Amino acid sequence: SQQGEEDPQALSIQEGENATMNCSYKTSINNLQWYRQNSGRGLVHLILIRSNEREKHSGRLRVTLDTSKKSSSLLITASRAADTASYFCATKIGGTASKLTFGTGTRLQVTL
Amino acid sequence: DTGVSQDPRHKITKRGQNVTFRCDPISEHNRLYWYRQTLGQGPEFLTYFQNEAQLEKSRLLSDRFSAERPKGSFSTLEIQRTEQGDSAMYLCASSPDAREVGLFFGSGTQLSVL
C-alpha cells in the first residue's frame, strides 16, 4: 500500500518558475526522501530529511517537513525543461524496518 | 558503469510462463531491494536483502514470486506461472549499510504478460 500521497498529481509550469509539490503520509517516520523519475527509467534520489529536521536545501531544491501535520513539501526553484519528470516522496519508519514506502507521485511538466 | 544494473530491460512473455530477472547492485552495497511499479503509481516494495539474507517480504509477494541473493552479490527475482496482472516495471535498488542514505535504483525490467 502507498504510505504517501502527493499533491498535485500533475503540475505544468513554464521554465524559470518555481514548482511546489506536497506529500502527506500516515504513520510516524524516521526520515522522508524525495526521488525523481524520468519516463521509463529508474528513480534518482534527490534529498533526505530526518524526522528531527524541519528544512533542508540542496542546490535548487528546498524540502520542508512538518511531522505534526505528517506532511512535506518539495520546492524546485527556477525550473528548467530538464526538471520534467515524476517526483515521489518516500518514507522510512523507525525500528528494524528498512524498506521505503513511496507515494503516488507528482508529474511535473516544465515548458519552454 | 558502477551503477545498479538490471537485465533484461524488457521482457515479453505469455501467460503461464516463468520469467527470471537479474539485478547487479553497486558492489559495496550490502542492502538490495526489489520494487514493482505500475503505470501512474509509485513503486511498491516487494522484498529486501541484507547481504544474502532475505529480511523483509511484502504480502504482495505471492508464492509465485521468489527472490534470491546467493553470496550476497547479484539477486534474481523469479515469477512462476505469470499472469497478466504481473505486467509492471520491476525495479531493483541497493544501498550501503548506513541508516540514513537514499536508494540507488537500476533502470528496471519492464514485464509484459500477454
PDB file of N, CA and C in Angstrom, chain B residues 4-92:
ATOM      1  N   VAL B   4      23.600   0.471 -10.505  1.00  0.00           N
ATOM      2  CA  VAL B   4      22.823  -0.754 -10.391  1.00  0.00           C
ATOM      3  C   VAL B   4      22.401  -1.184 -11.797  1.00  0.00           C
ATOM      4  N   SER B   5      22.648  -2.441 -12.095  1.00  0.00           N
ATOM      5  CA  SER B   5      22.372  -2.960 -13.429  1.00  0.00           C
ATOM      6  C   SER B   5      21.264  -4.002 -13.375  1.00  0.00           C
ATOM      7  N   GLN B   6      20.304  -3.890 -14.281  1.00  0.00           N
ATOM      8  CA  GLN B   6      19.222  -4.870 -14.345  1.00  0.00           C
ATOM      9  C   GLN B   6      19.142  -5.471 -15.737  1.00  0.00           C
ATOM     10  N   ASP B   7      18.811  -6.744 -15.773  1.00  0.00           N
ATOM     11  CA  ASP B   7      18.739  -7.451 -17.044  1.00  0.00           C
ATOM     12  C   ASP B   7      17.598  -8.468 -17.003  1.00  0.00           C
ATOM     13  N   PRO B   8      16.758  -8.565 -18.050  1.00  0.00           N
ATOM     14  CA  PRO B   8      16.778  -7.713 -19.239  1.00  0.00           C
ATOM     15  C   PRO B   8      16.097  -6.371 -18.994  1.00  0.00           C
ATOM     16  N   ARG B   9      16.128  -5.469 -19.950  1.00  0.00           N
ATOM     17  CA  ARG B   9      15.410  -4.194 -19.842  1.00  0.00           C
ATOM     18  C   ARG B   9      13.934  -4.400 -20.141  1.00  0.00           C
ATOM     19  N   HIS B  10      13.653  -5.300 -21.068  1.00  0.00           N
ATOM     20  CA  HIS B  10      12.272  -5.584 -21.433  1.00  0.00           C
ATOM     21  C   HIS B  10      12.084  -7.084 -21.544  1.00  0.00           C
ATOM     22  N   LYS B  11      10.903  -7.556 -21.130  1.00  0.00           N
ATOM     23  CA  LYS B  11      10.588  -8.971 -21.247  1.00  0.00           C
ATOM     24  C   LYS B  11       9.114  -9.098 -21.617  1.00  0.00           C
ATOM     25  N   ILE B  12       8.868  -9.778 -22.718  1.00  0.00           N
ATOM     26  CA  ILE B  12       7.500 -10.078 -23.126  1.00  0.00           C
ATOM     27  C   ILE B  12       7.326 -11.579 -23.011  1.00  0.00           C
ATOM     28  N   THR B  13       6.271 -12.003 -22.339  1.00  0.00           N
ATOM     29  CA  THR B  13       6.059 -13.417 -22.133  1.00  0.00           C
ATOM     30  C   THR B  13       4.578 -13.734 -22.251  1.00  0.00           C
ATOM     31  N   LYS B  14       4.288 -14.997 -22.424  1.00  0.00           N
ATOM     32  CA  LYS B  14       2.895 -15.426 -22.480  1.00  0.00           C
ATOM     33  C   LYS B  14       2.445 -15.850 -21.090  1.00  0.00           C
ATOM     34  N   ARG B  15       1.198 -15.650 -20.824  1.00  0.00           N
ATOM     35  CA  ARG B  15       0.617 -16.043 -19.544  1.00  0.00           C
ATOM     36  C   ARG B  15       0.929 -17.516 -19.260  1.00  0.00           C
ATOM     37  N   GLY B  16       1.352 -17.776 -18.020  1.00  0.00           N
ATOM     38  CA  GLY B  16       1.650 -19.147 -17.628  1.00  0.00           C
ATOM     39  C   GLY B  16       3.125 -19.497 -17.691  1.00  0.00           C
ATOM     40  N   GLN B  17       3.910 -18.662 -18.385  1.00  0.00           N
ATOM     41  CA  GLN B  17       5.346 -18.910 -18.477  1.00  0.00           C
ATOM     42  C   GLN B  17       6.052 -18.384 -17.228  1.00  0.00           C
ATOM     43  N   ASN B  18       7.252 -18.908 -16.984  1.00  0.00           N
ATOM     44  CA  ASN B  18       8.095 -18.423 -15.899  1.00  0.00           C
ATOM     45  C   ASN B  18       9.084 -17.401 -16.444  1.00  0.00           C
ATOM     46  N   VAL B  19       9.387 -16.408 -15.642  1.00  0.00           N
ATOM     47  CA  VAL B  19      10.389 -15.416 -16.028  1.00  0.00           C
ATOM     48  C   VAL B  19      11.345 -15.186 -14.866  1.00  0.00           C
ATOM     49  N   THR B  20      12.566 -14.808 -15.194  1.00  0.00           N
ATOM     50  CA  THR B  20      13.572 -14.508 -14.175  1.00  0.00           C
ATOM     51  C   THR B  20      14.283 -13.219 -14.545  1.00  0.00           C
ATOM     52  N   PHE B  21      14.433 -12.349 -13.565  1.00  0.00           N
ATOM     53  CA  PHE B  21      15.137 -11.091 -13.760  1.00  0.00           C
ATOM     54  C   PHE B  21      16.387 -11.094 -12.897  1.00  0.00           C
ATOM     55  N   ARG B  22      17.385 -10.353 -13.357  1.00  0.00           N
ATOM     56  CA  ARG B  22      18.628 -10.281 -12.610  1.00  0.00           C
ATOM     57  C   ARG B  22      18.939  -8.840 -12.237  1.00  0.00           C
ATOM     58  N   CYS B  23      19.527  -8.672 -11.056  1.00  0.00           N
ATOM     59  CA  CYS B  23      19.953  -7.350 -10.597  1.00  0.00           C
ATOM     60  C   CYS B  23      21.380  -7.455 -10.072  1.00  0.00           C
ATOM     61  N   ASP B  24      22.240  -6.580 -10.559  1.00  0.00           N
ATOM     62  CA  ASP B  24      23.599  -6.457 -10.024  1.00  0.00           C
ATOM     63  C   ASP B  24      23.698  -5.127  -9.294  1.00  0.00           C
ATOM     64  N   PRO B  25      23.798  -5.159  -7.975  1.00  0.00           N
ATOM     65  CA  PRO B  25      23.848  -3.907  -7.217  1.00  0.00           C
ATOM     66  C   PRO B  25      25.227  -3.259  -7.312  1.00  0.00           C
ATOM     67  N   ILE B  26      25.333  -2.077  -6.772  1.00  0.00           N
ATOM     68  CA  ILE B  26      26.636  -1.434  -6.629  1.00  0.00           C
ATOM     69  C   ILE B  26      27.470  -2.312  -5.697  1.00  0.00           C
ATOM     70  N   SER B  27      28.698  -2.561  -6.071  1.00  0.00           N
ATOM     71  CA  SER B  27      29.471  -3.661  -5.477  1.00  0.00           C
ATOM     72  C   SER B  27      29.636  -3.552  -3.955  1.00  0.00           C
ATOM     73  N   GLU B  28      29.767  -2.376  -3.427  1.00  0.00           N
ATOM     74  CA  GLU B  28      29.996  -2.284  -1.984  1.00  0.00           C
ATOM     75  C   GLU B  28      28.716  -2.171  -1.168  1.00  0.00           C
ATOM     76  N   HIS B  29      27.567  -2.253  -1.827  1.00  0.00           N
ATOM     77  CA  HIS B  29      26.283  -2.123  -1.132  1.00  0.00           C
ATOM     78  C   HIS B  29      25.815  -3.468  -0.586  1.00  0.00           C
ATOM     79  N   ASN B  30      25.521  -3.512   0.711  1.00  0.00           N
ATOM     80  CA  ASN B  30      25.051  -4.738   1.329  1.00  0.00           C
ATOM     81  C   ASN B  30      23.549  -4.928   1.192  1.00  0.00           C
ATOM     82  N   ARG B  31      22.818  -3.834   1.020  1.00  0.00           N
ATOM     83  CA  ARG B  31      21.359  -3.923   1.009  1.00  0.00           C
ATOM     84  C   ARG B  31      20.847  -3.921  -0.424  1.00  0.00           C
ATOM     85  N   LEU B  32      19.865  -4.770  -0.681  1.00  0.00           N
ATOM     86  CA  LEU B  32      19.291  -4.873  -2.009  1.00  0.00           C
ATOM     87  C   LEU B  32      17.788  -4.992  -1.872  1.00  0.00           C
ATOM     88  N   TYR B  33      17.080  -4.241  -2.718  1.00  0.00           N
ATOM     89  CA  TYR B  33      15.623  -4.168  -2.647  1.00  0.00           C
ATOM     90  C   TYR B  33      15.026  -4.459  -4.027  1.00  0.00           C
ATOM     91  N   TRP B  34      13.853  -5.064  -4.027  1.00  0.00           N
ATOM     92  CA  TRP B  34      13.042  -5.199  -5.230  1.00  0.00           C
ATOM     93  C   TRP B  34      11.729  -4.448  -5.018  1.00  0.00           C
ATOM     94  N   TYR B  35      11.362  -3.684  -6.035  1.00  0.00           N
ATOM     95  CA  TYR B  35      10.101  -2.963  -6.040  1.00  0.00           C
ATOM     96  C   TYR B  35       9.379  -3.268  -7.351  1.00  0.00           C
ATOM     97  N   ARG B  36       8.076  -3.072  -7.336  1.00  0.00           N
ATOM     98  CA  ARG B  36       7.266  -3.201  -8.550  1.00  0.00           C
ATOM     99  C   ARG B  36       6.506  -1.899  -8.747  1.00  0.00           C
ATOM    100  N   GLN B  37       6.450  -1.460  -9.999  1.00  0.00           N
ATOM    101  CA  GLN B  37       5.767  -0.197 -10.290  1.00  0.00           C
ATOM    102  C   GLN B  37       4.859  -0.363 -11.495  1.00  0.00           C
ATOM    103  N   THR B  38       3.601   0.002 -11.332  1.00  0.00           N
ATOM    104  CA  THR B  38       2.668   0.004 -12.454  1.00  0.00           C
ATOM    105  C   THR B  38       2.454   1.443 -12.907  1.00  0.00           C
ATOM    106  N   LEU B  39       1.913   1.586 -14.090  1.00  0.00           N
ATOM    107  CA  LEU B  39       1.800   2.894 -14.732  1.00  0.00           C
ATOM    108  C   LEU B  39       1.020   3.877 -13.869  1.00  0.00           C
ATOM    109  N   GLY B  40       1.619   5.027 -13.625  1.00  0.00           N
ATOM    110  CA  GLY B  40       0.936   6.074 -12.878  1.00  0.00           C
ATOM    111  C   GLY B  40       0.977   5.906 -11.366  1.00  0.00           C
ATOM    112  N   GLN B  41       1.687   4.886 -10.908  1.00  0.00           N
ATOM    113  CA  GLN B  41       1.763   4.643  -9.463  1.00  0.00           C
ATOM    114  C   GLN B  41       3.204   4.742  -8.973  1.00  0.00           C
ATOM    115  N   GLY B  42       3.361   4.864  -7.661  1.00  0.00           N
ATOM    116  CA  GLY B  42       4.694   4.822  -7.098  1.00  0.00           C
ATOM    117  C   GLY B  42       5.169   3.390  -6.946  1.00  0.00           C
ATOM    118  N   PRO B  43       6.459   3.201  -6.772  1.00  0.00           N
ATOM    119  CA  PRO B  43       6.979   1.840  -6.571  1.00  0.00           C
ATOM    120  C   PRO B  43       6.393   1.208  -5.310  1.00  0.00           C
ATOM    121  N   GLU B  44       6.110  -0.099  -5.403  1.00  0.00           N
ATOM    122  CA  GLU B  44       5.618  -0.862  -4.257  1.00  0.00           C
ATOM    123  C   GLU B  44       6.685  -1.858  -3.837  1.00  0.00           C
ATOM    124  N   PHE B  45       6.959  -1.899  -2.560  1.00  0.00           N
ATOM    125  CA  PHE B  45       8.001  -2.760  -2.021  1.00  0.00           C
ATOM    126  C   PHE B  45       7.634  -4.228  -2.183  1.00  0.00           C
ATOM    127  N   LEU B  46       8.616  -5.016  -2.627  1.00  0.00           N
ATOM    128  CA  LEU B  46       8.431  -6.465  -2.730  1.00  0.00           C
ATOM    129  C   LEU B  46       9.256  -7.206  -1.686  1.00  0.00           C
ATOM    130  N   THR B  47      10.574  -6.947  -1.671  1.00  0.00           N
ATOM    131  CA  THR B  47      11.417  -7.694  -0.758  1.00  0.00           C
ATOM    132  C   THR B  47      12.751  -6.984  -0.562  1.00  0.00           C
ATOM    133  N   TYR B  48      13.453  -7.362   0.518  1.00  0.00           N
ATOM    134  CA  TYR B  48      14.701  -6.716   0.901  1.00  0.00           C
ATOM    135  C   TYR B  48      15.705  -7.757   1.394  1.00  0.00           C
ATOM    136  N   PHE B  49      16.950  -7.602   0.957  1.00  0.00           N
ATOM    137  CA  PHE B  49      18.049  -8.469   1.372  1.00  0.00           C
ATOM    138  C   PHE B  49      19.104  -7.637   2.096  1.00  0.00           C
ATOM    139  N   GLN B  50      19.613  -8.194   3.155  1.00  0.00           N
ATOM    140  CA  GLN B  50      20.812  -7.681   3.804  1.00  0.00           C
ATOM    141  C   GLN B  50      21.869  -8.757   3.550  1.00  0.00           C
ATOM    142  N   ASN B  51      22.829  -8.444   2.715  1.00  0.00           N
ATOM    143  CA  ASN B  51      23.764  -9.463   2.211  1.00  0.00           C
ATOM    144  C   ASN B  51      22.931 -10.588   1.584  1.00  0.00           C
ATOM    145  N   GLU B  52      23.113 -11.851   2.004  1.00  0.00           N
ATOM    146  CA  GLU B  52      22.366 -12.940   1.373  1.00  0.00           C
ATOM    147  C   GLU B  52      21.057 -13.249   2.075  1.00  0.00           C
ATOM    148  N   ALA B  53      20.801 -12.609   3.201  1.00  0.00           N
ATOM    149  CA  ALA B  53      19.600 -12.905   3.985  1.00  0.00           C
ATOM    150  C   ALA B  53      18.414 -12.055   3.518  1.00  0.00           C
ATOM    151  N   GLN B  54      17.302 -12.738   3.247  1.00  0.00           N
ATOM    152  CA  GLN B  54      16.073 -12.046   2.860  1.00  0.00           C
ATOM    153  C   GLN B  54      15.342 -11.672   4.142  1.00  0.00           C
ATOM    154  N   LEU B  55      15.366 -10.403   4.511  1.00  0.00           N
ATOM    155  CA  LEU B  55      14.889  -9.977   5.820  1.00  0.00           C
ATOM    156  C   LEU B  55      13.457  -9.465   5.825  1.00  0.00           C
ATOM    157  N   GLU B  56      12.984  -8.949   4.712  1.00  0.00           N
ATOM    158  CA  GLU B  56      11.612  -8.464   4.654  1.00  0.00           C
ATOM    159  C   GLU B  56      10.989  -8.919   3.349  1.00  0.00           C
ATOM    160  N   LYS B  57       9.717  -9.203   3.424  1.00  0.00           N
ATOM    161  CA  LYS B  57       8.997  -9.691   2.263  1.00  0.00           C
ATOM    162  C   LYS B  57       7.577  -9.148   2.336  1.00  0.00           C
ATOM    163  N   SER B  58       7.127  -8.519   1.257  1.00  0.00           N
ATOM    164  CA  SER B  58       5.799  -7.934   1.233  1.00  0.00           C
ATOM    165  C   SER B  58       4.739  -9.018   1.064  1.00  0.00           C
ATOM    166  N   ARG B  59       3.552  -8.705   1.552  1.00  0.00           N
ATOM    167  CA  ARG B  59       2.426  -9.620   1.319  1.00  0.00           C
ATOM    168  C   ARG B  59       2.033  -9.624  -0.157  1.00  0.00           C
ATOM    169  N   LEU B  60       2.535  -8.607  -0.904  1.00  0.00           N
ATOM    170  CA  LEU B  60       2.301  -8.596  -2.356  1.00  0.00           C
ATOM    171  C   LEU B  60       2.996  -9.766  -3.034  1.00  0.00           C
ATOM    172  N   LEU B  61       4.031 -10.274  -2.381  1.00  0.00           N
ATOM    173  CA  LEU B  61       4.841 -11.330  -2.975  1.00  0.00           C
ATOM    174  C   LEU B  61       4.155 -12.663  -2.739  1.00  0.00           C
ATOM    175  N   SER B  62       3.366 -13.062  -3.736  1.00  0.00           N
ATOM    176  CA  SER B  62       2.649 -14.330  -3.598  1.00  0.00           C
ATOM    177  C   SER B  62       3.629 -15.482  -3.722  1.00  0.00           C
ATOM    178  N   ASP B  63       3.116 -16.714  -3.538  1.00  0.00           N
ATOM    179  CA  ASP B  63       4.016 -17.862  -3.605  1.00  0.00           C
ATOM    180  C   ASP B  63       4.518 -18.115  -5.015  1.00  0.00           C
ATOM    181  N   ARG B  64       4.026 -17.348  -5.989  1.00  0.00           N
ATOM    182  CA  ARG B  64       4.567 -17.487  -7.354  1.00  0.00           C
ATOM    183  C   ARG B  64       5.860 -16.696  -7.526  1.00  0.00           C
ATOM    184  N   PHE B  65       6.138 -15.824  -6.564  1.00  0.00           N
ATOM    185  CA  PHE B  65       7.331 -14.980  -6.639  1.00  0.00           C
ATOM    186  C   PHE B  65       8.400 -15.528  -5.707  1.00  0.00           C
ATOM    187  N   SER B  66       9.631 -15.553  -6.176  1.00  0.00           N
ATOM    188  CA  SER B  66      10.724 -15.909  -5.294  1.00  0.00           C
ATOM    189  C   SER B  66      11.938 -15.080  -5.662  1.00  0.00           C
ATOM    190  N   ALA B  67      12.677 -14.674  -4.653  1.00  0.00           N
ATOM    191  CA  ALA B  67      13.876 -13.880  -4.869  1.00  0.00           C
ATOM    192  C   ALA B  67      15.022 -14.523  -4.112  1.00  0.00           C
ATOM    193  N   GLU B  68      16.192 -14.403  -4.709  1.00  0.00           N
ATOM    194  CA  GLU B  68      17.384 -14.948  -4.086  1.00  0.00           C
ATOM    195  C   GLU B  68      18.525 -13.954  -4.221  1.00  0.00           C
ATOM    196  N   ARG B  69      19.473 -14.077  -3.330  1.00  0.00           N
ATOM    197  CA  ARG B  69      20.695 -13.290  -3.447  1.00  0.00           C
ATOM    198  C   ARG B  69      21.857 -14.158  -2.946  1.00  0.00           C
ATOM    199  N   PRO B  70      22.241 -15.120  -3.763  1.00  0.00           N
ATOM    200  CA  PRO B  70      23.317 -16.027  -3.342  1.00  0.00           C
ATOM    201  C   PRO B  70      24.625 -15.274  -3.161  1.00  0.00           C
ATOM    202  N   LYS B  71      25.316 -15.581  -2.091  1.00  0.00           N
ATOM    203  CA  LYS B  71      26.626 -14.988  -1.804  1.00  0.00           C
ATOM    204  C   LYS B  71      26.553 -13.477  -1.612  1.00  0.00           C
ATOM    205  N   GLY B  72      25.369 -12.939  -1.439  1.00  0.00           N
ATOM    206  CA  GLY B  72      25.244 -11.526  -1.147  1.00  0.00           C
ATOM    207  C   GLY B  72      25.677 -10.602  -2.263  1.00  0.00           C
ATOM    208  N   SER B  73      25.698 -11.111  -3.484  1.00  0.00           N
ATOM    209  CA  SER B  73      26.108 -10.240  -4.593  1.00  0.00           C
ATOM    210  C   SER B  73      24.899  -9.919  -5.460  1.00  0.00           C
ATOM    211  N   PHE B  74      24.791 -10.507  -6.652  1.00  0.00           N
ATOM    212  CA  PHE B  74      23.650 -10.239  -7.507  1.00  0.00           C
ATOM    213  C   PHE B  74      22.395 -10.898  -6.938  1.00  0.00           C
ATOM    214  N   SER B  75      21.254 -10.478  -7.436  1.00  0.00           N
ATOM    215  CA  SER B  75      19.987 -11.059  -6.997  1.00  0.00           C
ATOM    216  C   SER B  75      19.152 -11.439  -8.214  1.00  0.00           C
ATOM    217  N   THR B  76      18.308 -12.437  -8.037  1.00  0.00           N
ATOM    218  CA  THR B  76      17.349 -12.805  -9.070  1.00  0.00           C
ATOM    219  C   THR B  76      15.944 -12.777  -8.495  1.00  0.00           C
ATOM    220  N   LEU B  77      15.008 -12.385  -9.335  1.00  0.00           N
ATOM    221  CA  LEU B  77      13.593 -12.406  -8.994  1.00  0.00           C
ATOM    222  C   LEU B  77      12.905 -13.280 -10.024  1.00  0.00           C
ATOM    223  N   GLU B  78      12.263 -14.336  -9.570  1.00  0.00           N
ATOM    224  CA  GLU B  78      11.573 -15.246 -10.473  1.00  0.00           C
ATOM    225  C   GLU B  78      10.074 -15.157 -10.245  1.00  0.00           C
ATOM    226  N   ILE B  79       9.337 -15.120 -11.330  1.00  0.00           N
ATOM    227  CA  ILE B  79       7.878 -15.185 -11.272  1.00  0.00           C
ATOM    228  C   ILE B  79       7.462 -16.452 -12.014  1.00  0.00           C
ATOM    229  N   GLN B  80       6.772 -17.314 -11.321  1.00  0.00           N
ATOM    230  CA  GLN B  80       6.290 -18.553 -11.942  1.00  0.00           C
ATOM    231  C   GLN B  80       4.833 -18.377 -12.382  1.00  0.00           C
ATOM    232  N   ARG B  81       4.493 -19.059 -13.431  1.00  0.00           N
ATOM    233  CA  ARG B  81       3.102 -19.083 -13.935  1.00  0.00           C
ATOM    234  C   ARG B  81       2.566 -17.652 -14.032  1.00  0.00           C
ATOM    235  N   THR B  82       3.235 -16.842 -14.838  1.00  0.00           N
ATOM    236  CA  THR B  82       2.897 -15.425 -14.922  1.00  0.00           C
ATOM    237  C   THR B  82       1.439 -15.204 -15.279  1.00  0.00           C
ATOM    238  N   GLU B  83       0.907 -14.102 -14.747  1.00  0.00           N
ATOM    239  CA  GLU B  83      -0.467 -13.679 -15.012  1.00  0.00           C
ATOM    240  C   GLU B  83      -0.409 -12.274 -15.602  1.00  0.00           C
ATOM    241  N   GLN B  84      -1.476 -11.874 -16.271  1.00  0.00           N
ATOM    242  CA  GLN B  84      -1.486 -10.546 -16.892  1.00  0.00           C
ATOM    243  C   GLN B  84      -1.304  -9.441 -15.844  1.00  0.00           C
ATOM    244  N   GLY B  85      -1.782  -9.675 -14.649  1.00  0.00           N
ATOM    245  CA  GLY B  85      -1.629  -8.705 -13.568  1.00  0.00           C
ATOM    246  C   GLY B  85      -0.196  -8.525 -13.099  1.00  0.00           C
ATOM    247  N   ASP B  86       0.698  -9.402 -13.553  1.00  0.00           N
ATOM    248  CA  ASP B  86       2.108  -9.256 -13.200  1.00  0.00           C
ATOM    249  C   ASP B  86       2.811  -8.233 -14.079  1.00  0.00           C
ATOM    250  N   SER B  87       2.148  -7.785 -15.134  1.00  0.00           N
ATOM    251  CA  SER B  87       2.750  -6.797 -16.028  1.00  0.00           C
ATOM    252  C   SER B  87       3.053  -5.522 -15.249  1.00  0.00           C
ATOM    253  N   ALA B  88       4.297  -5.111 -15.255  1.00  0.00           N
ATOM    254  CA  ALA B  88       4.745  -3.970 -14.463  1.00  0.00           C
ATOM    255  C   ALA B  88       6.220  -3.735 -14.745  1.00  0.00           C
ATOM    256  N   MET B  89       6.739  -2.651 -14.174  1.00  0.00           N
ATOM    257  CA  MET B  89       8.183  -2.408 -14.168  1.00  0.00           C
ATOM    258  C   MET B  89       8.710  -2.961 -12.842  1.00  0.00           C
ATOM    259  N   TYR B  90       9.730  -3.814 -12.937  1.00  0.00           N
ATOM    260  CA  TYR B  90      10.341  -4.369 -11.732  1.00  0.00           C
ATOM    261  C   TYR B  90      11.670  -3.653 -11.512  1.00  0.00           C
ATOM    262  N   LEU B  91      11.748  -2.986 -10.389  1.00  0.00           N
ATOM    263  CA  LEU B  91      12.898  -2.143 -10.081  1.00  0.00           C
ATOM    264  C   LEU B  91      13.735  -2.766  -8.976  1.00  0.00           C
ATOM    265  N   CYS B  92      15.034  -2.689  -9.154  1.00  0.00           N
ATOM    266  CA  CYS B  92      15.978  -3.138  -8.143  1.00  0.00           C
ATOM    267  C   CYS B  92      16.710  -1.906  -7.620  1.00  0.00           C
TER     268      CYS B  92
END
